[in-house]
Amino acid sequence: MEHLIEVGAGLRAAEAVRLASQGASLLWRDDFAAARRLLAAMRKRLPDRTADFYRYRQSRRNRARVLGKLLVEVGADLRIDLPRAPETRAAIQAAGGRPGLVPLTTVLGMLSAHQWRLTGVPVEALGARIHPHYGVFPPTRQEYVSLVARAPLARVRTAFDIGTGTGVLAAVLARRGVPAVVATDVSPAAVTCARENLARLGLDRVRVLPAELFPPGRADLLVCNPPWLPGAAHSPLDAAVFDPGSRMLSGFLAGAAAHLTDGGEAWLVLSDLAELLGLRTRADLAAHFTAAGLTVAGRLDIRPAPRTGTDPLSRARSREVVSLWRLRR
């Protein structure tokens, strides 16, 4: 590896940021807890403060690149041979990680994700826990779940949950009494995660299929909670937030009419963050509906809990509204 420097507790955060910004990779050979303190100090020297969302995203990418230069060595047994290093084998194995030099940020992400997977996320609408896998977005924000849990539901025999992720919305639909639910996702990790969650909840009748969007056939109800912001995804979890070219949003809307039964509805769950950030207008969204041959039969709104922060995303979230659009042919 080019520009690999072995470092330890004597390295100060300012020097670490300077070296990493110049492209050097820093292989940590000291106490694991000290590495975490160094990483936290480096984060403070790389703040996310800019008035423009595009520059904010660029600063985030640069910040992630620099922080990712602090490496630890993962052994053949998927453990880290450093003083006070935590047990990592199960977390790295569950995340599909491999031996080698790995960014400390990645290792910490795997450990955090494994803890979520073990303990689960309580979901009020289910009265149960959902267990996310590494790389599958956890339902920690549940406004979209509560909207699907309370939207009017009458005479629905079949439902498709498009982009199911952890399977939480498919579980809500099944718990609401929909006899046949088919959930899809393009991510193999999400398909595995959803199947495990639904089996754990005793909802084996819900089928989870790998698919980019729709499964074969038609349904009385189509549900989709696509990534809320148009833009490129720079990490697996980014893919749950950013939708390059609004491909999933436009694909769901364009295919909805062909997959709805007569009198059926398509439920699109979407935040207005993109509008608040100037990335899409309400007129753009309405044009998508019209182009797809869909009309708005109703809308349910929910305002998330207030967020704090000075970056553009946090400021927009302080005014955010999440909506469930009920669409018909």
CSV table of C-alpha atoms in Angstrom, one decimal:
chain,number,residue,atom,x,y,z
A,1,MET,CA,0.0,0.0,0.0
A,2,GLU,CA,1.4,3.4,-0.9
A,3,HIS,CA,2.2,6.0,1.8
A,4,LEU,CA,1.5,3.6,4.7
A,5,ILE,CA,2.8,4.9,8.0
A,6,GLU,CA,2.7,3.0,11.2
A,7,VAL,CA,1.5,5.2,14.0
A,8,GLY,CA,0.6,5.1,17.7
A,9,ALA,CA,-0.5,7.1,20.8
A,10,GLY,CA,2.1,9.9,20.2
A,11,LEU,CA,0.3,11.0,17.0
A,12,ARG,CA,-1.7,14.2,17.5
A,13,ALA,CA,-5.0,14.9,15.7
A,14,ALA,CA,-3.7,17.9,13.7
A,15,GLU,CA,-0.8,15.8,12.3
A,16,ALA,CA,-3.1,12.9,11.6
A,17,VAL,CA,-5.5,15.1,9.6
A,18,ARG,CA,-2.5,16.6,7.7
A,19,LEU,CA,-1.0,13.3,6.8
A,20,ALA,CA,-4.4,11.7,5.8
A,21,SER,CA,-5.4,14.8,3.8
A,22,GLN,CA,-2.2,14.3,1.8
A,23,GLY,CA,-3.1,10.7,1.0
A,24,ALA,CA,-1.1,8.8,3.7
A,25,SER,CA,-2.7,5.8,5.3
A,26,LEU,CA,-2.1,5.6,9.0
A,27,LEU,CA,-1.8,2.0,10.4
A,28,TRP,CA,-2.5,2.1,14.1
A,29,ARG,CA,-0.2,-0.1,16.3
A,30,ASP,CA,-1.2,1.0,19.7
A,31,ASP,CA,-4.1,0.9,22.3
A,32,PHE,CA,-7.5,0.5,20.5
A,33,ALA,CA,-9.2,3.0,22.9
A,34,ALA,CA,-6.6,5.6,22.1
A,35,ALA,CA,-7.3,5.1,18.4
A,36,ARG,CA,-11.0,5.9,19.0
A,37,ARG,CA,-10.0,9.0,20.9
A,38,LEU,CA,-7.7,10.1,18.0
A,39,LEU,CA,-10.6,9.5,15.5
A,40,ALA,CA,-12.9,11.6,17.6
A,41,ALA,CA,-10.3,14.4,17.7
A,42,MET,CA,-9.9,14.2,14.0
A,43,ARG,CA,-13.6,14.5,13.5
A,44,LYS,CA,-13.6,17.8,15.5
A,45,ARG,CA,-11.0,19.2,13.1
A,46,LEU,CA,-13.1,18.3,10.1
A,47,PRO,CA,-16.5,20.0,10.8
A,48,ASP,CA,-19.5,19.7,8.5
A,49,ARG,CA,-20.3,23.3,8.2
A,50,THR,CA,-21.2,24.9,4.9
A,51,ALA,CA,-24.3,26.9,3.8
A,52,ASP,CA,-24.8,25.0,0.5
A,53,PHE,CA,-26.1,21.4,0.5
A,54,TYR,CA,-23.9,20.4,-2.4
A,55,ARG,CA,-20.7,21.8,-0.7
A,56,TYR,CA,-21.9,20.2,2.5
A,57,ARG,CA,-22.1,16.8,0.8
A,58,GLN,CA,-18.6,17.4,-0.7
A,59,SER,CA,-17.2,18.2,2.7
A,60,ARG,CA,-18.8,15.0,4.1
A,61,ARG,CA,-17.1,13.0,1.4
A,62,ASN,CA,-13.8,14.6,2.1
A,63,ARG,CA,-14.2,14.1,5.8
A,64,ALA,CA,-15.0,10.4,5.3
A,65,ARG,CA,-12.0,10.0,3.0
A,66,VAL,CA,-9.6,11.6,5.6
A,67,LEU,CA,-11.0,9.7,8.5
A,68,GLY,CA,-10.9,6.5,6.5
A,69,LYS,CA,-7.1,6.8,6.4
A,70,LEU,CA,-6.8,5.7,10.0
A,71,LEU,CA,-6.4,1.9,9.7
A,72,VAL,CA,-6.3,-1.1,12.0
A,73,GLU,CA,-5.2,-4.6,11.1
A,74,VAL,CA,-7.8,-7.3,11.1
A,75,GLY,CA,-6.2,-10.7,11.5
A,76,ALA,CA,-7.1,-14.0,9.8
A,77,ASP,CA,-9.4,-14.8,12.7
A,78,LEU,CA,-11.2,-11.5,12.1
A,79,ARG,CA,-9.9,-10.2,15.5
A,80,ILE,CA,-7.8,-7.0,16.1
A,81,ASP,CA,-4.6,-7.7,18.1
A,82,LEU,CA,-4.3,-4.4,19.9
A,83,PRO,CA,-4.5,-3.6,23.7
A,84,ARG,CA,-8.1,-3.1,24.8
A,85,ALA,CA,-9.5,-4.0,21.4
A,86,PRO,CA,-13.1,-5.3,21.5
A,87,GLU,CA,-14.2,-8.7,20.3
A,88,THR,CA,-14.7,-8.1,16.6
A,89,ARG,CA,-15.0,-11.6,15.0
A,90,ALA,CA,-18.8,-12.0,15.1
A,91,ALA,CA,-19.4,-8.4,13.9
A,92,ILE,CA,-16.9,-8.5,11.0
A,93,GLN,CA,-18.1,-12.0,9.9
A,94,ALA,CA,-21.8,-10.9,10.0
A,95,ALA,CA,-20.9,-7.8,7.9
A,96,GLY,CA,-19.0,-10.0,5.3
A,97,GLY,CA,-15.7,-8.4,6.2
A,98,ARG,CA,-12.3,-9.9,5.5
A,99,PRO,CA,-8.8,-9.9,7.1
A,100,GLY,CA,-6.5,-7.0,6.2
A,101,LEU,CA,-5.9,-3.4,6.8
A,102,VAL,CA,-9.4,-1.9,7.5
A,103,PRO,CA,-10.4,1.7,8.3
A,104,LEU,CA,-11.2,2.2,11.9
A,105,THR,CA,-14.5,3.9,10.9
A,106,THR,CA,-15.5,0.7,9.0
A,107,VAL,CA,-14.7,-1.5,12.0
A,108,LEU,CA,-16.7,0.7,14.4
A,109,GLY,CA,-19.6,0.7,11.9
A,110,MET,CA,-19.6,-3.1,11.8
A,111,LEU,CA,-19.6,-3.2,15.6
A,112,SER,CA,-22.4,-0.8,15.9
A,113,ALA,CA,-24.5,-2.5,13.2
A,114,HIS,CA,-23.9,-5.9,14.9
A,115,GLN,CA,-25.2,-4.5,18.2
A,116,TRP,CA,-28.4,-3.2,16.3
A,117,ARG,CA,-28.7,-6.7,14.8
A,118,LEU,CA,-28.5,-8.4,18.2
A,119,THR,CA,-30.8,-6.1,20.2
A,120,GLY,CA,-33.1,-4.9,17.4
A,121,VAL,CA,-34.9,-1.6,17.0
A,122,PRO,CA,-38.3,-1.3,18.8
A,123,VAL,CA,-41.1,-0.5,16.3
A,124,GLU,CA,-44.2,0.8,18.0
A,125,ALA,CA,-46.5,0.1,15.1
A,126,LEU,CA,-45.5,-3.6,15.4
A,127,GLY,CA,-45.2,-3.9,19.1
A,128,ALA,CA,-42.0,-5.8,18.3
A,129,ARG,CA,-38.4,-5.3,17.3
A,130,ILE,CA,-36.8,-5.2,13.8
A,131,HIS,CA,-33.2,-6.5,13.6
A,132,PRO,CA,-31.3,-4.6,10.8
A,133,HIS,CA,-28.2,-6.2,9.2
A,134,TYR,CA,-25.0,-4.4,8.2
A,135,GLY,CA,-25.6,-2.2,5.2
A,136,VAL,CA,-29.4,-2.2,5.6
A,137,PHE,CA,-31.0,1.0,6.8
A,138,PRO,CA,-32.4,0.6,10.4
A,139,PRO,CA,-35.9,1.9,11.1
A,140,THR,CA,-34.7,4.3,13.7
A,141,ARG,CA,-36.8,7.1,12.1
A,142,GLN,CA,-40.4,5.7,12.2
A,143,GLU,CA,-42.6,8.4,10.7
A,144,TYR,CA,-42.9,6.4,7.5
A,145,VAL,CA,-43.8,3.3,9.5
A,146,SER,CA,-46.6,5.1,11.4
A,147,LEU,CA,-48.1,6.5,8.2
A,148,VAL,CA,-48.4,3.0,6.7
A,149,ALA,CA,-49.8,1.7,10.0
A,150,ARG,CA,-52.7,4.3,10.0
A,151,ALA,CA,-53.5,4.9,6.3
A,152,PRO,CA,-57.0,3.8,5.3
A,153,LEU,CA,-56.9,0.1,4.3
A,154,ALA,CA,-60.1,-1.5,2.9
A,155,ARG,CA,-60.6,-4.7,0.9
A,156,VAL,CA,-56.9,-5.2,0.2
A,157,ARG,CA,-56.2,-8.8,-0.7
A,158,THR,CA,-52.7,-8.4,-2.1
A,159,ALA,CA,-49.9,-5.9,-1.5
A,160,PHE,CA,-46.4,-5.3,-2.9
A,161,ASP,CA,-43.8,-3.6,-0.7
A,162,ILE,CA,-41.2,-2.2,-3.1
A,163,GLY,CA,-37.7,-1.7,-1.7
A,164,THR,CA,-38.5,-3.5,1.6
A,165,GLY,CA,-35.1,-3.0,3.4
A,166,THR,CA,-35.5,-4.6,6.8
A,167,GLY,CA,-39.1,-5.8,5.9
A,168,VAL,CA,-40.7,-3.4,8.4
A,169,LEU,CA,-43.4,-2.1,6.1
A,170,ALA,CA,-44.3,-5.6,4.8
A,171,ALA,CA,-44.6,-6.7,8.4
A,172,VAL,CA,-46.9,-3.8,9.2
A,173,LEU,CA,-49.1,-4.6,6.2
A,174,ALA,CA,-49.3,-8.3,7.2
A,175,ARG,CA,-50.1,-7.4,10.8
A,176,ARG,CA,-52.9,-5.1,9.5
A,177,GLY,CA,-54.5,-8.2,7.9
A,178,VAL,CA,-53.4,-8.1,4.3
A,179,PRO,CA,-53.6,-11.8,3.3
A,180,ALA,CA,-50.9,-11.9,0.7
A,181,VAL,CA,-47.8,-9.6,0.8
A,182,VAL,CA,-44.8,-9.7,-1.5
A,183,ALA,CA,-41.8,-7.7,-0.6
A,184,THR,CA,-38.9,-7.0,-3.0
A,185,ASP,CA,-35.4,-5.4,-2.8
A,186,VAL,CA,-32.5,-5.2,-5.1
A,187,SER,CA,-30.0,-5.7,-2.2
A,188,PRO,CA,-29.1,-9.3,-1.3
A,189,ALA,CA,-28.4,-8.2,2.2
A,190,ALA,CA,-31.8,-6.6,2.5
A,191,VAL,CA,-33.5,-9.7,1.1
A,192,THR,CA,-31.8,-11.9,3.8
A,193,CYS,CA,-32.5,-9.3,6.5
A,194,ALA,CA,-36.2,-9.0,5.6
A,195,ARG,CA,-36.7,-12.8,5.5
A,196,GLU,CA,-35.1,-13.2,8.9
A,197,ASN,CA,-37.2,-10.4,10.4
A,198,LEU,CA,-40.5,-11.7,9.0
A,199,ALA,CA,-39.7,-15.2,10.1
A,200,ARG,CA,-38.9,-14.0,13.6
A,201,LEU,CA,-42.3,-12.2,13.7
A,202,GLY,CA,-44.0,-15.4,12.6
A,203,LEU,CA,-45.0,-13.8,9.3
A,204,ASP,CA,-43.7,-16.6,7.0
A,205,ARG,CA,-46.6,-16.0,4.6
A,206,VAL,CA,-44.9,-12.8,3.4
A,207,ARG,CA,-42.7,-13.6,0.4
A,208,VAL,CA,-39.5,-11.7,0.0
A,209,LEU,CA,-38.0,-11.7,-3.5
A,210,PRO,CA,-34.9,-10.2,-5.1
A,211,ALA,CA,-36.1,-7.6,-7.7
A,212,GLU,CA,-35.1,-4.1,-8.7
A,213,LEU,CA,-38.7,-2.9,-8.3
A,214,PHE,CA,-41.9,-4.9,-8.9
A,215,PRO,CA,-42.5,-8.6,-8.7
A,216,PRO,CA,-44.6,-10.3,-11.4
A,217,GLY,CA,-48.4,-9.7,-11.4
A,218,ARG,CA,-50.7,-7.1,-10.0
A,219,ALA,CA,-51.7,-6.1,-6.4
A,220,ASP,CA,-54.5,-4.1,-4.8
A,221,LEU,CA,-51.9,-2.0,-2.9
A,222,LEU,CA,-48.4,-1.0,-3.9
A,223,VAL,CA,-46.2,0.6,-1.2
A,224,CYS,CA,-42.9,2.3,-1.7
A,225,ASN,CA,-40.7,4.3,0.6
A,226,PRO,CA,-37.9,5.3,-1.8
A,227,PRO,CA,-34.7,7.2,-0.9
A,228,TRP,CA,-35.8,10.7,-0.2
A,229,LEU,CA,-33.0,12.8,-1.8
A,230,PRO,CA,-31.9,12.8,-5.5
A,231,GLY,CA,-28.2,12.4,-5.7
A,232,ALA,CA,-25.3,9.9,-5.8
A,233,ALA,CA,-24.9,7.4,-3.0
A,234,HIS,CA,-21.3,7.1,-1.6
A,235,SER,CA,-21.8,4.3,0.8
A,236,PRO,CA,-24.2,1.3,1.3
A,237,LEU,CA,-26.3,3.2,3.9
A,238,ASP,CA,-26.3,6.3,1.6
A,239,ALA,CA,-28.3,4.2,-0.9
A,240,ALA,CA,-31.2,4.3,1.6
A,241,VAL,CA,-31.1,8.1,1.5
A,242,PHE,CA,-29.9,9.1,-1.9
A,243,ASP,CA,-31.6,8.1,-5.2
A,244,PRO,CA,-29.4,8.8,-8.2
A,245,GLY,CA,-31.4,10.6,-10.8
A,246,SER,CA,-34.6,9.8,-8.8
A,247,ARG,CA,-34.5,6.4,-10.5
A,248,MET,CA,-36.4,4.5,-7.9
A,249,LEU,CA,-39.0,7.2,-7.4
A,250,SER,CA,-39.6,7.6,-11.1
A,251,GLY,CA,-39.4,3.8,-11.7
A,252,PHE,CA,-42.0,3.1,-9.0
A,253,LEU,CA,-44.4,5.7,-10.3
A,254,ALA,CA,-43.9,4.7,-14.0
A,255,GLY,CA,-44.6,1.1,-13.3
A,256,ALA,CA,-47.4,1.5,-10.7
A,257,ALA,CA,-50.4,1.6,-13.1
A,258,ALA,CA,-49.3,-1.6,-14.8
A,259,HIS,CA,-49.1,-3.4,-11.5
A,260,LEU,CA,-52.3,-2.2,-9.9
A,261,THR,CA,-55.6,-4.1,-9.9
A,262,ASP,CA,-58.7,-2.1,-10.8
A,263,GLY,CA,-59.5,0.2,-7.9
A,264,GLY,CA,-56.1,-0.4,-6.3
A,265,GLU,CA,-53.9,2.3,-4.7
A,266,ALA,CA,-50.2,3.1,-4.8
A,267,TRP,CA,-48.8,4.5,-1.5
A,268,LEU,CA,-45.7,6.6,-2.0
A,269,VAL,CA,-44.1,7.6,1.3
A,270,LEU,CA,-41.8,10.6,0.8
A,271,SER,CA,-40.3,13.4,2.8
A,272,ASP,CA,-40.3,17.0,1.5
A,273,LEU,CA,-36.5,17.3,2.3
A,274,ALA,CA,-35.7,17.4,-1.4
A,275,GLU,CA,-38.0,20.4,-1.8
A,276,LEU,CA,-36.6,22.1,1.3
A,277,LEU,CA,-33.1,21.7,0.0
A,278,GLY,CA,-33.9,22.9,-3.5
A,279,LEU,CA,-33.2,19.5,-5.1
A,280,ARG,CA,-36.8,19.0,-6.4
A,281,THR,CA,-40.0,21.0,-6.5
A,282,ARG,CA,-43.5,20.0,-5.6
A,283,ALA,CA,-44.3,20.8,-9.3
A,284,ASP,CA,-41.7,18.2,-10.3
A,285,LEU,CA,-43.4,15.6,-8.1
A,286,ALA,CA,-46.8,16.4,-9.5
A,287,ALA,CA,-45.4,16.1,-13.0
A,288,HIS,CA,-44.1,12.6,-12.1
A,289,PHE,CA,-47.7,11.6,-11.0
A,290,THR,CA,-49.2,13.0,-14.2
A,291,ALA,CA,-46.7,11.3,-16.5
A,292,ALA,CA,-47.4,8.0,-14.8
A,293,GLY,CA,-51.1,8.4,-15.3
A,294,LEU,CA,-51.8,8.6,-11.6
A,295,THR,CA,-54.1,10.9,-9.6
A,296,VAL,CA,-53.9,11.9,-5.9
A,297,ALA,CA,-56.7,10.3,-3.9
A,298,GLY,CA,-55.4,11.6,-0.6
A,299,ARG,CA,-52.4,12.4,1.5
A,300,LEU,CA,-51.4,11.8,5.1
A,301,ASP,CA,-48.7,14.0,6.7
A,302,ILE,CA,-46.6,13.7,9.8
A,303,ARG,CA,-44.0,16.1,11.2
A,304,PRO,CA,-40.9,14.4,12.6
A,305,ALA,CA,-39.5,15.4,16.0
A,306,PRO,CA,-37.4,18.6,15.8
A,307,ARG,CA,-33.8,18.2,14.8
A,308,THR,CA,-30.8,20.3,16.0
A,309,GLY,CA,-27.7,21.2,14.0
A,310,THR,CA,-26.3,24.0,11.9
A,311,ASP,CA,-25.6,22.1,8.6
A,312,PRO,CA,-28.1,22.4,5.7
A,313,LEU,CA,-29.6,19.0,6.2
A,314,SER,CA,-30.3,19.6,9.9
A,315,ARG,CA,-31.8,22.9,9.2
A,316,ALA,CA,-34.1,21.4,6.6
A,317,ARG,CA,-35.1,18.6,8.9
A,318,SER,CA,-36.3,21.1,11.4
A,319,ARG,CA,-39.0,22.0,8.9
A,320,GLU,CA,-39.5,18.6,7.4
A,321,VAL,CA,-42.9,16.9,6.7
A,322,VAL,CA,-43.2,13.2,5.7
A,323,SER,CA,-46.2,12.4,3.5
A,324,LEU,CA,-48.0,9.3,2.4
A,325,TRP,CA,-49.4,10.0,-1.1
A,326,ARG,CA,-52.4,7.8,-2.0
A,327,LEU,CA,-52.3,7.4,-5.8
A,328,ARG,CA,-54.8,5.8,-8.2
A,329,ARG,CA,-55.0,5.2,-11.9
